[in-house]
Short mmCIF file of C-alpha atoms in Angstrom, two decimals:
data_model
loop_
_atom_site.label_atom_id
_atom_site.label_comp_id
_atom_site.label_asym_id
_atom_site.label_seq_id
_atom_site.Cartn_x
_atom_site.Cartn_y
_atom_site.Cartn_z
CA MET D 51 131.01 185.02 283.45
CA THR D 52 134.50 185.13 281.49
CA ALA D 53 134.93 181.69 281.38
CA TYR D 54 130.88 181.21 279.67
CA ILE D 55 132.36 184.06 277.14
CA ILE D 56 135.62 182.43 276.14
CA ARG D 57 133.69 179.02 275.73
CA ARG D 58 130.85 180.94 273.69
CA LEU D 59 134.27 182.78 271.62
CA LEU D 60 135.85 179.58 270.77
CA LEU D 61 132.41 178.09 269.65
CA MET D 62 132.44 180.78 266.95
CA ILE D 63 135.58 179.36 265.06
CA PRO D 64 133.86 175.66 263.78
CA THR D 65 130.81 177.39 263.53
CA LEU D 66 132.20 180.21 261.01
CA PHE D 67 134.18 177.28 259.28
CA GLY D 68 130.71 175.08 258.79
CA ILE D 69 128.94 177.97 257.44
CA ILE D 70 131.66 179.11 255.38
CA ALA D 71 131.95 175.43 253.53
CA ILE D 72 128.90 174.12 253.31
CA ASN D 73 128.13 177.65 251.13
CA PHE D 74 131.49 177.29 249.27
CA ALA D 75 130.37 173.71 248.56
CA VAL D 76 126.77 174.73 247.32
CA VAL D 77 128.47 177.27 244.94
CA GLN D 78 130.61 175.24 243.16
CA PHE D 79 127.07 173.32 242.00
CA ALA D 80 125.25 176.27 241.09
CA PRO D 81 124.67 176.93 237.53
CA GLY D 82 126.72 179.83 236.43
CA GLY D 83 129.59 181.74 237.88
CA PRO D 84 131.89 184.36 237.25
CA VAL D 85 133.44 182.78 234.41
CA ASP D 86 129.89 182.21 232.72
CA GLN D 87 129.26 186.03 233.39
CA MET D 88 132.40 187.29 231.90
CA ILE D 89 132.09 184.31 228.60
CA ALA D 90 128.22 185.72 228.19
CA GLN D 91 129.61 189.30 228.11
CA ILE D 92 132.12 188.72 225.19
CA ARG D 93 129.75 187.12 223.62
CA GLY D 94 126.74 189.76 224.04
CA GLU D 95 129.26 192.28 222.75
CA ALA D 96 130.45 189.90 219.62
CA VAL D 97 134.01 190.44 220.90
CA SER D 98 136.05 188.61 218.05
CA ALA D 99 138.46 185.83 218.80
CA THR D 100 141.18 187.15 216.79
CA ALA D 101 141.08 190.40 218.62
CA ARG D 102 144.52 191.77 219.76
CA ILE D 103 145.82 190.97 223.22
CA THR D 104 145.38 194.25 225.79
CA GLY D 105 145.62 194.89 229.35
CA ALA D 106 142.55 193.82 230.70
CA GLY D 107 140.63 193.76 234.33
CA PRO D 108 137.51 192.20 235.01
CA GLY D 109 135.67 193.59 232.30
CA GLU D 110 138.49 193.37 229.77
CA VAL D 111 139.49 189.71 228.82
CA ARG D 112 142.89 188.94 227.18
CA GLN D 113 142.02 187.18 224.02
CA PRO D 114 144.67 185.38 222.30
CA GLY D 115 144.64 184.70 218.83
CA ALA D 116 143.09 182.29 217.21
CA ASP D 117 146.07 181.06 215.11
CA GLY D 118 147.52 179.72 218.19
CA ARG D 119 150.44 182.47 218.35
CA GLY D 120 151.73 184.10 221.37
CA LEU D 121 150.02 181.05 223.24
CA SER D 122 152.05 178.83 225.77
CA SER D 123 152.14 175.00 225.49
CA ASP D 124 149.16 174.33 227.94
CA GLN D 125 147.35 176.70 226.43
CA GLN D 126 147.41 175.31 223.04
CA GLN D 127 146.39 171.90 224.53
CA ALA D 128 143.68 173.92 226.03
CA SER D 129 142.17 174.96 222.72
CA ALA D 130 141.76 171.35 221.70
CA GLU D 131 139.91 170.58 224.33
CA PRO D 132 136.04 170.90 225.05
CA SER D 133 135.28 173.30 227.24
CA ARG D 134 133.06 172.55 230.29
CA TYR D 135 131.16 175.96 229.66
CA ARG D 136 128.08 175.57 227.99
CA GLY D 137 127.96 179.44 227.15
CA ALA D 138 131.70 178.93 225.49
CA ARG D 139 130.86 177.09 222.44
CA GLY D 140 131.94 178.62 219.54
CA LEU D 141 134.94 180.76 222.15
CA ASP D 142 138.41 179.64 221.36
CA PRO D 143 139.32 177.39 224.59
CA ALA D 144 142.28 179.38 225.09
CA ILE D 145 140.66 182.10 225.99
CA VAL D 146 138.06 180.38 228.28
CA LYS D 147 141.28 179.19 230.16
CA GLU D 148 142.70 183.00 230.62
CA ILE D 149 139.45 183.85 232.13
CA GLU D 150 139.58 180.85 234.63
CA ARG D 151 142.96 182.05 235.74
CA MET D 152 142.05 185.80 235.78
CA PHE D 153 139.40 184.93 238.33
CA GLY D 154 141.33 182.28 240.11
CA PHE D 155 139.30 179.03 238.75
CA ASP D 156 142.28 177.50 237.02
CA LYS D 157 143.08 175.78 240.47
CA PRO D 158 141.31 172.95 242.24
CA ALA D 159 138.47 173.75 244.70
CA PRO D 160 140.13 172.48 247.70
CA GLU D 161 143.14 174.85 247.03
CA ARG D 162 140.63 178.01 246.51
CA PHE D 163 138.69 176.95 249.33
CA TRP D 164 142.19 176.51 251.58
CA MET D 165 143.47 179.89 250.54
CA MET D 166 139.80 182.10 250.75
CA ILE D 167 140.20 180.38 254.76
CA LYS D 168 143.97 181.74 255.37
CA GLY D 169 142.49 185.35 254.36
CA TYR D 170 139.30 185.11 256.33
CA VAL D 171 141.52 184.98 259.24
CA THR D 172 143.41 188.54 258.75
CA PHE D 173 139.87 189.41 257.10
CA ASP D 174 141.47 189.55 253.80
CA PHE D 175 138.87 188.77 251.45
CA GLY D 176 140.54 189.52 248.10
CA ARG D 177 139.04 191.71 245.77
CA SER D 178 135.81 192.35 243.59
CA PHE D 179 135.46 190.07 240.69
CA PHE D 180 133.64 192.94 238.66
CA ARG D 181 134.24 195.93 240.80
CA ASP D 182 138.53 196.09 241.28
CA ARG D 183 138.18 196.93 244.28
CA SER D 184 139.10 195.03 247.54
CA VAL D 185 136.15 193.66 249.43
CA ILE D 186 136.87 194.78 252.67
CA GLU D 187 136.99 198.32 251.25
CA LEU D 188 133.49 197.52 249.75
CA ILE D 189 132.09 196.20 252.96
CA ALA D 190 133.51 199.28 254.46
CA GLU D 191 131.90 201.56 252.25
CA LYS D 192 128.68 200.12 252.67
CA MET D 193 128.21 198.90 256.48
CA PRO D 194 127.07 202.31 257.53
CA VAL D 195 124.51 202.78 255.42
CA SER D 196 122.95 199.26 256.56
CA ILE D 197 123.69 199.39 260.19
CA SER D 198 122.20 203.39 260.35
CA LEU D 199 118.69 201.75 258.62
CA GLY D 200 118.64 198.99 261.11
CA LEU D 201 119.63 200.84 264.12
CA TRP D 202 116.62 203.65 263.74
CA SER D 203 114.31 201.29 262.75
CA SER D 204 115.22 198.77 265.95
CA LEU D 205 114.72 201.91 268.26
CA LEU D 206 111.53 203.05 266.72
CA ILE D 207 110.09 199.43 266.65
CA TYR D 208 110.78 199.62 270.57
CA LEU D 209 109.77 202.88 271.04
CA ILE D 210 106.37 202.12 269.65
CA SER D 211 105.94 198.44 270.07
CA ILE D 212 106.80 198.37 274.13
CA PRO D 213 104.27 200.89 275.33
CA LEU D 214 101.45 199.91 272.95
CA GLY D 215 101.94 196.18 274.44
CA VAL D 216 102.00 197.01 277.91
CA ALA D 217 98.73 199.45 276.86
CA LYS D 218 97.34 196.60 275.25
CA ALA D 219 97.94 194.13 278.19
CA VAL D 220 96.31 196.67 280.71
CA ARG D 221 93.21 196.80 278.67
CA ASP D 222 93.30 193.41 277.39
CA GLY D 223 89.96 192.34 276.02
CA SER D 224 88.80 196.15 275.73
CA ARG D 225 88.00 198.16 272.15
CA PHE D 226 91.58 199.67 272.18
CA ASP D 227 92.92 196.15 272.41
CA LEU D 228 90.68 194.92 269.29
CA ALA D 229 91.22 197.88 267.24
CA THR D 230 94.89 198.11 267.68
CA SER D 231 95.00 194.03 267.58
CA ALA D 232 93.58 194.62 263.34
CA VAL D 233 96.38 196.95 263.19
CA VAL D 234 99.29 194.11 264.48
CA LEU D 235 97.64 191.58 262.23
CA VAL D 236 97.93 193.79 258.77
CA GLY D 237 101.45 194.54 259.99
CA TYR D 238 102.07 190.40 260.75
CA ALA D 239 100.50 189.65 257.63
CA VAL D 240 101.95 192.18 255.38
CA PRO D 241 105.63 191.64 254.57
CA GLY D 242 107.74 195.00 255.13
CA PHE D 243 109.08 195.11 251.02
CA LEU D 244 105.50 195.61 250.42
CA PHE D 245 104.84 198.18 252.53
CA ALA D 246 108.12 200.24 250.92
CA ILE D 247 106.48 199.39 247.20
CA LEU D 248 103.16 201.03 248.74
CA LEU D 249 104.77 204.07 250.21
CA VAL D 250 107.18 204.33 247.11
CA VAL D 251 103.96 204.51 244.80
CA LEU D 252 102.33 207.00 247.46
CA PHE D 253 104.60 209.52 248.47
CA ALA D 254 108.03 208.68 246.35
CA GLY D 255 106.08 210.04 242.85
CA GLY D 256 105.09 206.49 241.60
CA SER D 257 101.58 207.30 241.06
CA PHE D 258 100.59 210.23 243.52
CA VAL D 259 102.81 212.75 245.14
CA GLN D 260 106.72 212.82 245.48
CA TRP D 261 107.38 214.21 249.13
CA PHE D 262 110.33 212.01 249.80
CA PRO D 263 113.14 211.33 247.74
CA LEU D 264 113.51 207.85 245.98
CA ARG D 265 117.12 206.95 245.89
CA GLY D 266 120.17 207.20 248.48
CA LEU D 267 120.80 208.41 251.94
CA THR D 268 122.12 212.22 250.63
CA SER D 269 120.94 214.37 248.11
CA PRO D 270 123.12 216.11 245.13
CA GLY D 271 125.20 218.62 246.87
CA TRP D 272 124.91 217.49 250.18
CA GLU D 273 128.70 218.38 251.38
CA GLU D 274 127.84 222.14 250.66
CA LEU D 275 125.22 222.02 253.40
CA SER D 276 125.42 223.21 256.67
CA LEU D 277 125.48 220.83 259.94
CA LEU D 278 121.84 221.42 260.11
CA GLY D 279 121.01 221.31 256.47
CA ARG D 280 123.11 217.70 256.32
CA ALA D 281 120.92 216.55 259.47
CA LEU D 282 117.75 217.14 257.87
CA ASP D 283 118.32 216.19 254.51
CA TYR D 284 119.75 212.53 255.93
CA ALA D 285 116.20 212.61 257.94
CA TRP D 286 114.24 213.49 254.92
CA HIS D 287 115.85 210.27 253.00
CA MET D 288 115.16 207.74 255.66
CA VAL D 289 111.48 208.72 256.43
CA LEU D 290 110.06 206.00 253.99
CA PRO D 291 112.92 203.04 254.15
CA THR D 292 112.60 203.59 258.14
CA ILE D 293 108.91 203.64 258.04
CA ALA D 294 108.41 200.39 256.00
CA LEU D 295 110.95 198.41 258.22
CA VAL D 296 108.68 199.72 261.37
CA ILE D 297 105.56 198.32 259.83
CA GLY D 298 106.92 195.17 258.84
CA GLY D 299 108.69 194.84 262.49
CA PHE D 300 106.45 196.22 265.01
CA ALA D 301 103.94 193.50 265.32
CA GLY D 302 105.85 190.79 266.71
CA LEU D 303 107.37 192.84 269.51
CA THR D 304 103.94 194.25 270.11
CA MET D 305 102.63 190.91 271.03
CA LEU D 306 105.72 189.46 272.84
CA THR D 307 105.55 192.96 274.94
CA LYS D 308 101.52 192.18 275.81
CA ASN D 309 102.12 188.46 276.36
CA SER D 310 104.82 188.95 278.92
CA PHE D 311 102.95 191.37 281.12
CA LEU D 312 99.67 189.44 280.57
CA GLU D 313 101.94 186.00 282.45
CA GLU D 314 102.97 188.41 284.79
CA ILE D 315 100.22 190.05 285.72
CA ASN D 316 98.62 187.01 286.77
CA LYS D 317 101.16 185.80 288.91
CA GLN D 318 101.10 185.80 292.93
CA TYR D 319 103.92 188.59 293.53
CA VAL D 320 101.63 190.65 291.85
CA MET D 321 98.36 190.26 293.57
CA THR D 322 99.99 190.66 297.11
CA ALA D 323 101.59 193.70 295.70
CA ARG D 324 98.02 194.94 295.13
CA ALA D 325 96.98 193.53 298.14
CA LYS D 326 99.81 195.75 300.44
CA GLY D 327 97.82 199.05 298.94
CA ASN D 328 100.44 199.69 295.97
CA THR D 329 98.90 201.88 293.39
CA GLU D 330 98.32 200.39 290.03
CA ARG D 331 101.35 202.40 288.10
CA ARG D 332 103.30 201.11 291.27
CA VAL D 333 102.34 197.79 290.32
CA LEU D 334 102.72 197.78 286.86
CA TYR D 335 106.24 199.57 286.54
CA GLY D 336 107.67 198.96 289.73
CA HIS D 337 107.13 194.97 290.07
CA VAL D 338 105.76 193.49 286.70
CA PHE D 339 107.68 196.28 284.25
CA ARG D 340 111.10 194.48 285.28
CA ASN D 341 110.40 190.99 284.97
CA ALA D 342 108.58 190.96 281.51
CA MET D 343 110.84 192.97 280.03
CA LEU D 344 113.86 190.50 280.55
CA LEU D 345 113.04 188.92 277.34
CA ILE D 346 112.16 192.15 275.33
CA ILE D 347 115.37 193.93 276.41
CA ALA D 348 117.56 191.36 276.44
CA GLY D 349 116.34 190.10 272.71
CA PHE D 350 117.41 193.82 271.19
CA PRO D 351 120.43 192.77 269.46
CA SER D 352 119.04 189.58 267.97
CA ALA D 353 116.30 191.84 266.86
CA PHE D 354 118.55 194.76 265.38
CA ILE D 355 120.78 191.67 263.54
CA GLY D 356 117.23 190.19 262.43
CA ILE D 357 116.23 193.77 260.63
CA LEU D 358 119.91 193.96 258.95
CA PHE D 359 119.69 190.52 257.78
CA THR D 360 116.18 190.39 256.31
CA GLY D 361 113.74 193.08 255.89
CA ALA D 362 116.72 195.58 255.40
CA LEU D 363 117.96 194.01 252.41
CA LEU D 364 114.80 194.08 250.36
CA VAL D 365 114.08 197.70 251.56
CA GLU D 366 117.42 198.65 250.46
CA ILE D 367 117.01 197.28 246.95
CA ILE D 368 113.50 198.97 246.43
CA PHE D 369 115.15 202.30 247.68
CA SER D 370 118.38 201.75 245.96
CA LEU D 371 119.82 202.60 249.31
CA ASP D 372 124.08 201.74 249.14
CA GLY D 373 124.30 199.28 251.57
CA ILE D 374 125.73 195.62 252.18
CA GLY D 375 122.43 194.27 251.74
CA LEU D 376 122.44 195.84 248.40
CA LEU D 377 125.95 194.83 247.82
CA GLY D 378 125.68 191.17 248.56
CA PHE D 379 122.37 191.11 246.27
CA GLU D 380 124.09 192.45 243.17
CA ALA D 381 127.09 190.26 244.15
CA THR D 382 124.77 187.18 244.36
CA VAL D 383 122.98 187.85 240.83
CA ASN D 384 126.60 188.73 239.34
CA ARG D 385 128.30 185.71 241.05
CA ASP D 386 131.17 187.63 242.37
CA TYR D 387 132.01 185.17 244.97
CA PRO D 388 134.65 187.06 246.82
CA VAL D 389 132.00 189.63 248.09
CA MET D 390 129.41 186.94 248.23
CA PHE D 391 131.68 185.20 250.91
CA GLY D 392 132.89 188.57 252.55
CA THR D 393 129.23 190.17 253.05
CA LEU D 394 127.95 186.32 254.60
CA TYR D 395 130.93 186.19 256.56
CA ILE D 396 130.83 189.71 258.04
CA PHE D 397 127.05 188.80 258.56
CA THR D 398 127.64 185.58 260.18
CA LEU D 399 130.17 186.96 262.36
CA MET D 400 128.02 190.03 263.38
CA GLY D 401 125.12 187.58 264.15
CA LEU D 402 127.04 185.35 266.45
CA VAL D 403 128.52 188.29 268.32
CA MET D 404 124.93 189.92 269.09
CA GLN D 405 124.00 186.53 270.32
CA LEU D 406 126.61 186.94 273.04
CA VAL D 407 125.71 190.35 273.70
CA GLY D 408 122.01 189.39 273.85
CA ASP D 409 122.73 186.77 276.20
CA LEU D 410 125.00 188.93 278.57
CA MET D 411 121.71 191.48 278.15
CA TYR D 412 120.19 188.77 280.24
CA THR D 413 122.23 189.33 282.95
CA VAL D 414 122.45 192.75 282.96
CA VAL D 415 118.48 192.87 283.47
CA ASP D 416 118.42 190.45 285.85
CA PRO D 417 121.60 189.61 288.00
CA ARG D 418 120.11 186.56 288.85
CA ILE D 419 120.40 184.70 286.15
CA ASP D 420 123.75 183.18 285.77
CA PHE D 421 125.46 181.35 282.78
CA GLU D 422 128.60 180.37 284.30
CA GLY D 423 126.85 178.40 286.94
CA ARG D 424 125.13 176.16 284.48
#
């Protein structure tokens, strides 16, 4: 098993490199970018090209004089060259060059990619273009929100889906099975983010009552509450986003549980156990359960990552939860490439690690499985 784990860990390296390389290449051809974003801000704020140079961060650009004074020879030459940015028409090309230098786009793409890869080896993702903070600090700050949301929703999905799936398998074809199948079909058909919007309209002050808060995971003054008060306030904020993820994700696991139990119930060893006089409960939970739960329990890490990657992103946006999904979405809109690639790298790494954990869970649930023997 040790050799298998080492092989899987080594395979993560080319996988991470390939995903990052493909996304980096795609971004180079995508319209817009941080330079275009900054140019748009300048044009929207009507900043004069003759403004005096001032100390600037990402939201404040150094603007050389229009007469060319204070410019280097390269910048003076650049002022005579047409800009490749469509939104830069009417701006001094030297300003555009200064913006490119500020964001690191004065270097060729291969050099920028190589610098990015070297930083990623040490988890140094650089600094955000528009937040003036290191990317790893931003991810560490937002990650607990996303993990908390994904963990609670995954646990509730399993606690609901497994008993419901077992009950549907035992009562296959009954009225209970047909009635619950209608609920499952609704969960299949309607995405979780639509349930989130419906919950906001109904219970968060949209059009009816306002029983739950709409934004964040804590209320103002949360630090001053007692330990019990903090826990209750946190649970109060988690109710609606967790319900939205559970409703949008329980259907698939419920049907998987039902089908797994139906497949095992019809096997020969179940008939033999019944013929020996075992009770139905003993047959179901003493023989069928372990075999039927193999795929379901071992798939928990992958299910957690799936919720974290897909449904949680839109739910975080709808409920304004300051998590890593919302962080990545805002970075994509603003073309904040360090944050975009940093969150992508973390998501990919977590997905690969959880896939390995899922494979190891198979051996825990059923020791007869031996990946090393392959």
